[in-house]
Amino acid sequence: MITLEEFKKKHSDKCRLIGLDLGSKRIGVSICDEKQLIATPLKTINRNTLNELISELKAIIDENNIKGIIIGNPLNMDGSSGRSAQSVKDTSQKIEENINIPICLWDERLSTVGAFNLSSQLDINVSKREKKIDENAAAFILQGAIDFLNN
C-alpha cells in the first residue's frame, strides 16, 4: 500500500479513482470524475466472500478505467488503530494482492456521520438515507482524498 502523497507523485495526470467504505456487512463504493473534482456514490456491495468482492471490484475497475483505490481507514478518535482499522488493513492487503493498481488508506473518522448528516440536510427520508449510507460514506471518504490530492 502507498500513501496518498506517493500516489500524487506517481499520477501527476488526473485519473478516475474509486473509494471504498469497508463495513462488516456492506461495502460502499464511490467513484470520481477524471478531473478528480467530484466523488459520487456508485453502489453498495453486500459483503460475502473476498473472492466475490475482488471480482466486483475488477469489473468496476475495467468498466470505468480506474487507476487507484482509496479505502477508508477507521481510526479511533485519538488517531490510534483499533480492531476495525486492523480488519480494514488486512482486507486492503488482500485486495492489493489481487488487483494491480495503487491502493491508499484514508482517514475516515466520522465519514458515516458526515454522510448521514449531509443527506439529512438534503431532506432525504430516513429509510432512503440508511439504504444509501455506505455508498454515501464512500463518497465522503473519496471526496476528502481527492480534495487532498488537488491541494
C-alpha positions in Angstrom: 0.0 0.0 0.0 1.2 3.5 -0.7 0.4 6.8 0.9 -1.7 9.4 -0.8 1.4 11.6 -1.2 3.2 8.8 -3.1 0.1 8.3 -5.2 0.1 12.0 -6.1 3.7 11.9 -7.2 3.2 8.8 -9.3 0.0 10.0 -11.0 0.6 13.7 -11.9 -2.1 13.3 -14.6 -5.7 13.2 -13.3 -7.4 9.9 -13.4 -10.5 8.2 -12.1 -10.5 6.7 -8.6 -12.9 4.6 -6.6 -13.5 5.0 -2.8 -14.4 2.1 -0.5 -16.1 2.1 2.8 -15.4 -1.4 4.1 -18.0 -2.4 6.5 -18.5 -5.8 8.2 -21.8 -6.5 6.2 -21.7 -4.0 3.3 -19.1 -2.2 1.3 -19.9 1.3 0.0 -18.3 2.2 -3.4 -17.9 5.6 -4.9 -16.3 7.0 -8.0 -14.8 10.3 -9.1 -14.6 12.0 -12.4 -11.4 12.1 -14.5 -10.6 15.6 -13.2 -10.9 14.4 -9.6 -13.3 17.1 -8.7 -16.4 15.3 -7.5 -16.9 12.0 -5.8 -20.2 10.3 -6.5 -21.8 7.4 -4.7 -21.8 4.3 -7.0 -23.2 1.3 -5.3 -23.3 -0.9 -2.2 -21.9 -4.4 -2.3 -23.1 -7.0 0.2 -20.0 -8.5 1.8 -20.0 -12.2 1.2 -16.6 -13.7 0.2 -13.4 -11.9 -0.5 -13.3 -13.5 -4.0 -16.7 -12.0 -4.8 -15.6 -8.6 -3.6 -12.4 -8.8 -5.7 -14.4 -9.9 -8.7 -16.9 -7.0 -8.3 -14.0 -4.5 -7.9 -12.2 -5.8 -11.0 -15.4 -5.3 -13.0 -15.8 -1.7 -11.8 -12.1 -1.0 -12.4 -12.3 -2.4 -16.0 -15.6 -0.7 -16.9 -14.5 2.7 -15.6 -10.8 2.8 -16.3 -9.9 3.2 -12.6 -6.3 4.0 -11.7 -6.4 3.9 -7.9 -8.5 2.8 -4.9 -9.0 4.9 -1.8 -10.1 2.9 1.2 -11.4 4.4 4.4 -9.3 3.7 7.4 -11.5 3.7 10.6 -9.0 5.1 13.1 -10.1 5.8 16.6 -10.9 9.4 17.5 -7.4 9.7 19.2 -5.8 8.6 15.9 -4.9 5.1 17.1 -5.7 1.9 15.3 -8.4 -0.4 16.7 -9.9 -3.7 15.6 -11.8 -2.1 12.8 -8.7 -0.4 11.4 -6.8 -3.7 11.6 -9.6 -5.5 9.7 -9.6 -2.9 7.0 -5.8 -3.1 6.7 -6.0 -6.9 6.4 -8.7 -6.7 3.7 -6.9 -3.9 1.9 -3.7 -6.1 1.7 -5.7 -9.0 0.3 -7.3 -6.7 -2.3 -3.9 -5.3 -3.2 -2.5 -8.9 -3.8 -5.3 -9.5 -6.4 -5.7 -6.1 -8.0 -2.8 -4.4 -9.7 -3.5 -0.7 -9.1 -2.4 1.5 -6.2 -4.3 1.4 -3.0 -4.2 4.1 -0.4 -5.8 4.2 3.1 -7.5 7.5 4.0 -8.6 8.6 7.5 -12.4 8.1 7.5 -13.2 9.2 11.1 -16.8 10.4 11.1 -17.4 9.7 7.4 -20.6 7.8 8.1 -21.8 10.5 10.4 -20.9 13.2 7.9 -22.7 11.4 5.0 -25.8 10.8 7.2 -25.8 14.5 8.3 -25.3 15.7 4.7 -28.2 13.6 3.4 -30.4 14.8 6.3 -29.7 18.4 5.2 -30.8 17.5 1.7 -34.2 16.4 3.2 -33.9 12.8 2.2 -36.1 10.5 4.2 -34.5 8.2 6.8 -35.2 4.9 5.1 -33.5 6.1 1.8 -30.7 7.6 3.8 -30.0 4.3 5.6 -30.2 2.4 2.4 -27.5 4.5 0.7 -25.4 5.3 3.8 -22.5 3.0 2.8 -22.0 4.4 -0.7 -22.5 8.0 0.6 -19.8 7.3 3.2 -17.6 6.0 0.5 -18.2 9.2 -1.5 -17.4 11.3 1.6 -14.1 9.4 2.0 -13.2 9.7 -1.7 -14.1 13.4 -1.7 -11.7 14.0 1.2 -8.9 12.2 -0.6 -9.4 14.0 -3.9 -9.6 17.3 -2.2 -6.2 16.5 -0.6 -4.8 15.5 -4.0 -5.9 18.8 -5.5 -4.3 20.9 -2.9 
